């Protein structure tokens, strides 16, 4: 039985994906189940986090968002079984029932982005009806789910688009997005657009997709479309919440002072925290269950690529790791 793994180079800069023959699964222990995988979603691997958690090994399993018989869930960070395999062994505390009307690919393709959206909007920023939310890069797989959750909670949503195709995608969403800010040409000022949309009050919640820390001349080309950290601080309203995915965010004393004057908060979005402490297990299972329920009722409508067979997973994972895909890619067994 084969599974997909990745191997890091000695410099930790490049990773190689490869199929490996797996040994037979050990006898199932108490509270563990064997799961026949029906679908597994592909997500970018945070190799830096694995290194910092001292979880490096020669071959690391790939694929953690799985759906199958009997249950479905997200494999823990330290799982030794790749989700891209026909059968895996997993602890029951990482599983949740899949509603009958939800397909295998929908379940696997939504579970992680759903957890991220809940973490950002419910636990880190306390979203409530009537709040205004800026969701950066709303046409991405994660951005779309975050917008749908914000709309469901009664929020006013503003979003940014990185291309004409993304802008058209966001304008087709129902309920509609209050304003789509096209940042593809670099001429539109995000802060000015948000302040105009909110009557000068600023937005209550910002969920970024990364920010620029320096001048454009000092940033890599992939970050040129991102707003500067000063823009985010400017557009944030009094008592606002900034949820950032920028793990190396640097705030200078004037930045901190401005946030202090606004009574604003900064929170870091790391959805892996749910698997790093057993204390959070109850909340985590509630999130997983609620994500499946909202998928079943149509609140979540994920943007998925056409499912691919297992033998194409290696090439597709290389694309995903380079962050070149927009929709969620799912491997179907």
Short mmCIF file of C-alpha atoms in Angstrom, two decimals:
data_model
loop_
_atom_site.label_atom_id
_atom_site.label_comp_id
_atom_site.label_asym_id
_atom_site.label_seq_id
_atom_site.Cartn_x
_atom_site.Cartn_y
_atom_site.Cartn_z
CA UNK A 1 0.00 0.00 0.00
CA UNK A 2 1.56 3.28 -1.13
CA UNK A 3 1.35 6.72 0.46
CA UNK A 4 2.64 10.18 -0.49
CA UNK A 5 5.49 11.68 1.57
CA UNK A 6 7.82 14.64 1.28
CA UNK A 7 11.54 14.87 1.90
CA UNK A 8 13.37 18.11 2.73
CA UNK A 9 16.75 19.03 1.32
CA UNK A 10 19.68 19.54 3.67
CA UNK A 11 19.20 23.32 3.41
CA UNK A 12 15.47 23.00 4.29
CA UNK A 13 14.66 25.22 1.30
CA UNK A 14 13.41 22.65 -1.21
CA UNK A 15 11.14 19.68 -0.66
CA UNK A 16 10.58 16.66 -2.86
CA UNK A 17 7.35 14.66 -3.01
CA UNK A 18 7.51 10.92 -3.52
CA UNK A 19 5.38 7.82 -3.15
CA UNK A 20 6.59 5.29 -0.59
CA UNK A 21 5.46 1.74 0.05
CA UNK A 22 3.95 1.57 3.54
CA UNK A 23 4.15 -1.23 6.05
CA UNK A 24 0.92 -2.83 7.23
CA UNK A 25 -0.89 -0.75 9.83
CA UNK A 26 -0.30 -1.85 13.44
CA UNK A 27 -3.07 -3.45 15.45
CA UNK A 28 -5.63 -0.78 16.37
CA UNK A 29 -5.26 0.42 19.97
CA UNK A 30 -7.94 1.78 22.30
CA UNK A 31 -9.61 4.93 20.93
CA UNK A 32 -7.99 4.44 17.49
CA UNK A 33 -9.85 3.53 14.31
CA UNK A 34 -8.85 2.43 10.85
CA UNK A 35 -10.26 4.72 8.23
CA UNK A 36 -10.74 3.85 4.58
CA UNK A 37 -9.94 7.13 2.83
CA UNK A 38 -12.38 8.28 0.14
CA UNK A 39 -10.98 11.80 -0.42
CA UNK A 40 -8.03 13.88 0.76
CA UNK A 41 -7.56 17.62 0.21
CA UNK A 42 -4.17 19.11 -0.60
CA UNK A 43 -2.84 22.07 1.40
CA UNK A 44 0.46 23.88 1.55
CA UNK A 45 2.88 22.37 4.09
CA UNK A 46 4.39 24.73 6.65
CA UNK A 47 7.87 23.22 6.80
CA UNK A 48 9.12 26.04 9.03
CA UNK A 49 6.52 25.16 11.68
CA UNK A 50 7.50 21.48 11.54
CA UNK A 51 11.13 22.45 12.09
CA UNK A 52 10.28 24.72 15.03
CA UNK A 53 8.14 21.95 16.57
CA UNK A 54 11.13 19.55 16.30
CA UNK A 55 9.08 17.26 14.09
CA UNK A 56 11.60 16.75 11.29
CA UNK A 57 12.01 13.26 9.93
CA UNK A 58 13.48 11.81 6.76
CA UNK A 59 10.08 11.21 5.15
CA UNK A 60 7.06 13.21 6.32
CA UNK A 61 3.49 12.12 5.44
CA UNK A 62 1.43 14.33 3.09
CA UNK A 63 -2.31 14.95 3.27
CA UNK A 64 -4.22 15.57 6.50
CA UNK A 65 -7.73 16.71 5.51
CA UNK A 66 -9.46 13.43 4.87
CA UNK A 67 -12.96 12.01 4.46
CA UNK A 68 -13.77 8.33 4.45
CA UNK A 69 -15.58 5.38 5.93
CA UNK A 70 -16.52 5.47 8.80
CA UNK A 71 -15.66 9.05 9.73
CA UNK A 72 -13.82 12.17 8.56
CA UNK A 73 -11.48 14.74 10.05
CA UNK A 74 -8.04 16.37 10.04
CA UNK A 75 -5.07 14.20 10.90
CA UNK A 76 -3.01 15.65 13.78
CA UNK A 77 0.26 17.42 13.00
CA UNK A 78 2.31 14.51 14.36
CA UNK A 79 0.44 11.77 12.48
CA UNK A 80 2.73 9.17 10.95
CA UNK A 81 0.14 8.18 8.36
CA UNK A 82 -0.31 10.18 5.13
CA UNK A 83 -3.89 11.07 4.26
CA UNK A 84 -2.96 10.30 0.65
CA UNK A 85 -3.21 6.58 1.23
CA UNK A 86 -6.05 4.06 1.02
CA UNK A 87 -6.20 3.25 4.75
CA UNK A 88 -4.97 5.24 7.77
CA UNK A 89 -5.03 4.79 11.54
CA UNK A 90 -6.28 7.79 13.52
CA UNK A 91 -7.42 8.62 17.04
CA UNK A 92 -11.17 9.09 17.39
CA UNK A 93 -10.67 12.54 18.99
CA UNK A 94 -9.66 13.91 15.58
CA UNK A 95 -12.80 12.68 13.80
CA UNK A 96 -16.32 13.92 13.25
CA UNK A 97 -19.34 12.40 11.50
CA UNK A 98 -19.93 13.44 7.89
CA UNK A 99 -23.58 14.33 7.06
CA UNK A 100 -25.08 12.00 4.48
CA UNK A 101 -25.80 14.72 1.91
CA UNK A 102 -22.18 15.99 1.98
CA UNK A 103 -19.89 14.36 -0.60
CA UNK A 104 -16.46 12.95 0.26
CA UNK A 105 -14.68 15.63 -1.78
CA UNK A 106 -16.72 18.47 -0.23
CA UNK A 107 -15.96 17.22 3.28
CA UNK A 108 -12.23 16.86 2.71
CA UNK A 109 -12.02 20.10 0.70
CA UNK A 110 -13.79 22.26 3.29
CA UNK A 111 -12.76 20.96 6.70
CA UNK A 112 -9.45 22.81 7.08
CA UNK A 113 -10.55 26.15 5.61
CA UNK A 114 -13.66 25.91 7.78
CA UNK A 115 -11.53 25.44 10.90
CA UNK A 116 -9.32 28.38 9.89
CA UNK A 117 -12.33 30.64 9.28
CA UNK A 118 -13.89 29.72 12.63
CA UNK A 119 -10.59 30.27 14.43
CA UNK A 120 -10.11 33.70 12.84
CA UNK A 121 -13.65 35.08 12.99
CA UNK A 122 -15.15 33.37 16.03
CA UNK A 123 -12.34 32.75 18.49
CA UNK A 124 -9.82 35.48 17.62
CA UNK A 125 -12.06 38.40 16.62
CA UNK A 126 -15.47 37.59 18.15
CA UNK A 127 -17.51 38.30 15.04
CA UNK A 128 -21.11 39.40 15.67
CA UNK A 129 -24.00 40.76 13.56
CA UNK A 130 -23.51 44.27 12.19
CA UNK A 131 -19.72 44.19 12.30
CA UNK A 132 -17.69 45.20 9.25
CA UNK A 133 -15.03 42.74 8.08
CA UNK A 134 -12.20 43.13 5.56
CA UNK A 135 -11.21 39.72 4.16
CA UNK A 136 -8.11 39.95 2.00
CA UNK A 137 -7.88 37.78 -1.12
CA UNK A 138 -11.50 36.72 -0.81
CA UNK A 139 -11.49 34.66 -4.01
CA UNK A 140 -9.03 32.13 -2.58
CA UNK A 141 -10.35 28.82 -1.26
CA UNK A 142 -9.97 30.01 2.34
CA UNK A 143 -11.18 33.54 1.61
CA UNK A 144 -14.42 32.28 0.10
CA UNK A 145 -15.25 30.17 3.16
CA UNK A 146 -14.39 33.09 5.47
CA UNK A 147 -16.71 35.40 3.51
CA UNK A 148 -19.54 32.86 3.69
CA UNK A 149 -19.11 32.47 7.46
CA UNK A 150 -19.01 36.25 7.95
CA UNK A 151 -22.19 36.71 5.89
CA UNK A 152 -23.90 33.93 7.86
CA UNK A 153 -23.08 35.78 11.09
CA UNK A 154 -24.64 38.98 9.73
CA UNK A 155 -21.48 40.95 9.04
CA UNK A 156 -20.80 43.50 6.31
CA UNK A 157 -17.97 42.13 4.17
CA UNK A 158 -15.34 44.00 2.16
CA UNK A 159 -12.79 42.03 0.18
CA UNK A 160 -9.79 42.46 -2.10
CA UNK A 161 -9.24 40.88 -5.53
CA UNK A 162 -5.82 40.13 -6.99
CA UNK A 163 -7.00 39.81 -10.61
CA UNK A 164 -9.95 40.55 -12.89
CA UNK A 165 -11.02 36.89 -12.62
CA UNK A 166 -11.00 37.11 -8.82
CA UNK A 167 -12.98 40.36 -8.93
CA UNK A 168 -15.67 38.77 -11.12
CA UNK A 169 -15.77 35.74 -8.82
CA UNK A 170 -16.33 37.92 -5.75
CA UNK A 171 -19.00 40.00 -7.48
CA UNK A 172 -20.97 36.82 -8.21
CA UNK A 173 -21.14 35.80 -4.54
CA UNK A 174 -24.54 35.77 -2.86
CA UNK A 175 -25.16 37.41 -0.44
CA UNK A 176 -23.13 40.12 -2.21
CA UNK A 177 -19.88 41.55 -0.90
CA UNK A 178 -20.34 45.21 0.10
CA UNK A 179 -17.25 46.30 -1.83
CA UNK A 180 -14.64 44.49 -3.91
CA UNK A 181 -11.30 46.32 -3.96
CA UNK A 182 -9.25 45.47 -7.05
CA UNK A 183 -5.58 45.59 -6.05
CA UNK A 184 -4.24 43.94 -9.22
CA UNK A 185 -2.93 47.17 -10.76
CA UNK A 186 -1.42 48.54 -7.56
CA UNK A 187 -3.18 51.90 -7.94
CA UNK A 188 -6.09 51.43 -5.52
CA UNK A 189 -5.43 52.35 -1.89
CA UNK A 190 -7.02 49.71 0.36
CA UNK A 191 -7.14 51.93 3.45
CA UNK A 192 -8.89 54.78 1.62
CA UNK A 193 -11.46 52.40 0.08
CA UNK A 194 -12.28 50.84 3.47
CA UNK A 195 -12.58 54.19 5.23
CA UNK A 196 -14.85 55.44 2.43
CA UNK A 197 -17.04 52.33 2.70
CA UNK A 198 -17.37 52.68 6.50
CA UNK A 199 -17.94 56.42 6.59
CA UNK A 200 -14.49 57.09 8.01
CA UNK A 201 -14.98 54.80 11.03
CA UNK A 202 -12.74 51.98 9.85
CA UNK A 203 -13.49 48.25 9.80
CA UNK A 204 -14.09 46.19 12.93
CA UNK A 205 -12.18 43.09 11.81
CA UNK A 206 -9.33 42.59 9.35
CA UNK A 207 -8.36 39.11 8.17
CA UNK A 208 -5.23 39.51 6.07
CA UNK A 209 -3.51 37.19 3.61
CA UNK A 210 -0.09 38.51 4.54
CA UNK A 211 1.21 42.09 4.69
CA UNK A 212 4.20 44.08 3.49
CA UNK A 213 6.58 45.05 6.28
CA UNK A 214 8.92 47.23 4.22
CA UNK A 215 8.87 49.48 1.16
CA UNK A 216 7.99 47.89 -2.18
CA UNK A 217 11.61 48.05 -3.31
CA UNK A 218 12.64 45.85 -0.39
CA UNK A 219 9.90 43.20 -0.73
CA UNK A 220 9.80 40.09 -2.97
CA UNK A 221 7.57 40.34 -6.04
CA UNK A 222 5.00 37.92 -4.57
CA UNK A 223 4.18 40.43 -1.81
CA UNK A 224 3.81 43.55 -3.94
CA UNK A 225 0.00 43.27 -4.11
CA UNK A 226 -0.28 42.99 -0.34
CA UNK A 227 -1.14 46.06 1.76
CA UNK A 228 1.51 47.59 3.97
CA UNK A 229 1.12 47.03 7.72
CA UNK A 230 0.55 50.79 8.12
CA UNK A 231 -2.46 50.54 5.78
CA UNK A 232 -4.01 47.84 7.97
CA UNK A 233 -3.50 49.91 11.13
CA UNK A 234 -4.97 52.98 9.39
CA UNK A 235 -8.15 51.25 8.21
CA UNK A 236 -8.77 49.48 11.52
CA UNK A 237 -11.60 50.99 13.57
CA UNK A 238 -11.68 51.75 17.30
CA UNK A 239 -11.74 48.51 19.27
CA UNK A 240 -10.97 46.59 16.08
CA UNK A 241 -9.33 43.20 15.68
CA UNK A 242 -6.52 42.49 13.23
CA UNK A 243 -6.12 38.77 12.53
CA UNK A 244 -2.90 38.20 10.65
CA UNK A 245 -1.33 35.27 8.83
CA UNK A 246 2.02 37.10 8.77
CA UNK A 247 4.07 34.99 11.20
CA UNK A 248 7.03 37.40 11.14
CA UNK A 249 4.99 40.57 11.73
CA UNK A 250 7.11 43.40 13.13
CA UNK A 251 5.45 46.36 14.82
CA UNK A 252 7.49 49.47 15.56
CA UNK A 253 6.72 51.65 18.63
CA UNK A 254 4.65 54.16 16.56
CA UNK A 255 2.59 51.23 15.19
CA UNK A 256 1.96 49.89 18.69
CA UNK A 257 1.06 53.37 19.95
CA UNK A 258 -1.52 53.80 17.18
CA UNK A 259 -3.07 50.43 18.03
CA UNK A 260 -3.08 51.44 21.70
CA UNK A 261 -4.94 54.66 20.92
CA UNK A 262 -7.57 52.68 19.02
CA UNK A 263 -7.82 50.00 21.70
CA UNK A 264 -7.24 47.50 18.90
CA UNK A 265 -5.86 43.97 19.10
CA UNK A 266 -3.56 41.88 16.92
CA UNK A 267 -3.99 38.09 16.79
CA UNK A 268 -2.03 35.51 14.84
CA UNK A 269 -3.92 32.90 12.84
CA UNK A 270 -2.31 29.51 13.39
CA UNK A 271 -4.98 26.84 13.00
CA UNK A 272 -2.57 24.16 14.22
CA UNK A 273 -3.02 25.35 17.83
CA UNK A 274 -6.06 23.11 18.20
CA UNK A 275 -3.84 20.04 17.81
CA UNK A 276 -1.08 21.28 20.10
CA UNK A 277 -3.01 21.05 23.38
CA UNK A 278 -5.55 18.50 24.58
CA UNK A 279 -7.17 21.26 26.64
CA UNK A 280 -8.73 22.61 23.42
CA UNK A 281 -10.10 19.25 22.24
CA UNK A 282 -13.74 19.96 23.10
CA UNK A 283 -13.77 23.30 21.23
CA UNK A 284 -11.98 21.71 18.29
CA UNK A 285 -14.55 18.94 17.91
CA UNK A 286 -17.37 21.51 18.13
CA UNK A 287 -15.76 23.45 15.27
CA UNK A 288 -15.37 20.33 13.13
CA UNK A 289 -19.00 19.37 13.73
CA UNK A 290 -20.26 22.89 12.96
CA UNK A 291 -18.22 23.05 9.73
CA UNK A 292 -19.84 19.83 8.52
CA UNK A 293 -23.29 21.08 9.53
CA UNK A 294 -22.84 24.35 7.60
CA UNK A 295 -21.58 22.41 4.61
CA UNK A 296 -24.69 20.23 4.79
CA UNK A 297 -27.07 23.22 4.98
CA UNK A 298 -25.38 25.12 2.14
CA UNK A 299 -23.86 27.93 4.23
CA UNK A 300 -20.43 26.77 3.07
CA UNK A 301 -20.06 26.39 -0.68
CA UNK A 302 -16.40 25.53 -1.28
CA UNK A 303 -14.55 26.29 -4.51
CA UNK A 304 -13.07 22.96 -5.55
CA UNK A 305 -11.05 21.86 -8.53
CA UNK A 306 -12.12 18.70 -10.32
CA UNK A 307 -11.05 15.73 -8.15
CA UNK A 308 -7.91 13.91 -9.28
CA UNK A 309 -6.76 10.28 -8.84
CA UNK A 310 -3.99 9.33 -6.41
CA UNK A 311 -1.34 8.93 -9.10
CA UNK A 312 -1.64 12.65 -9.96
CA UNK A 313 -1.24 13.76 -6.33
CA UNK A 314 2.54 14.20 -6.51
CA UNK A 315 2.42 16.73 -9.37
CA UNK A 316 -0.61 18.53 -7.90
CA UNK A 317 1.02 18.78 -4.50
CA UNK A 318 4.04 20.49 -6.06
CA UNK A 319 1.69 23.13 -7.50
CA UNK A 320 -0.10 23.55 -4.15
CA UNK A 321 3.19 23.89 -2.27
CA UNK A 322 4.18 26.78 -4.54
CA UNK A 323 0.83 28.42 -3.74
CA UNK A 324 -0.09 28.52 -7.42
CA UNK A 325 -3.63 27.15 -7.16
CA UNK A 326 -6.75 29.19 -6.37
CA UNK A 327 -9.38 26.53 -5.81
CA UNK A 328 -8.99 23.61 -3.41
CA UNK A 329 -7.55 20.45 -4.95
CA UNK A 330 -8.89 17.12 -3.70
CA UNK A 331 -7.63 13.61 -4.40
CA UNK A 332 -10.46 11.10 -4.80
CA UNK A 333 -9.96 7.39 -4.13
#
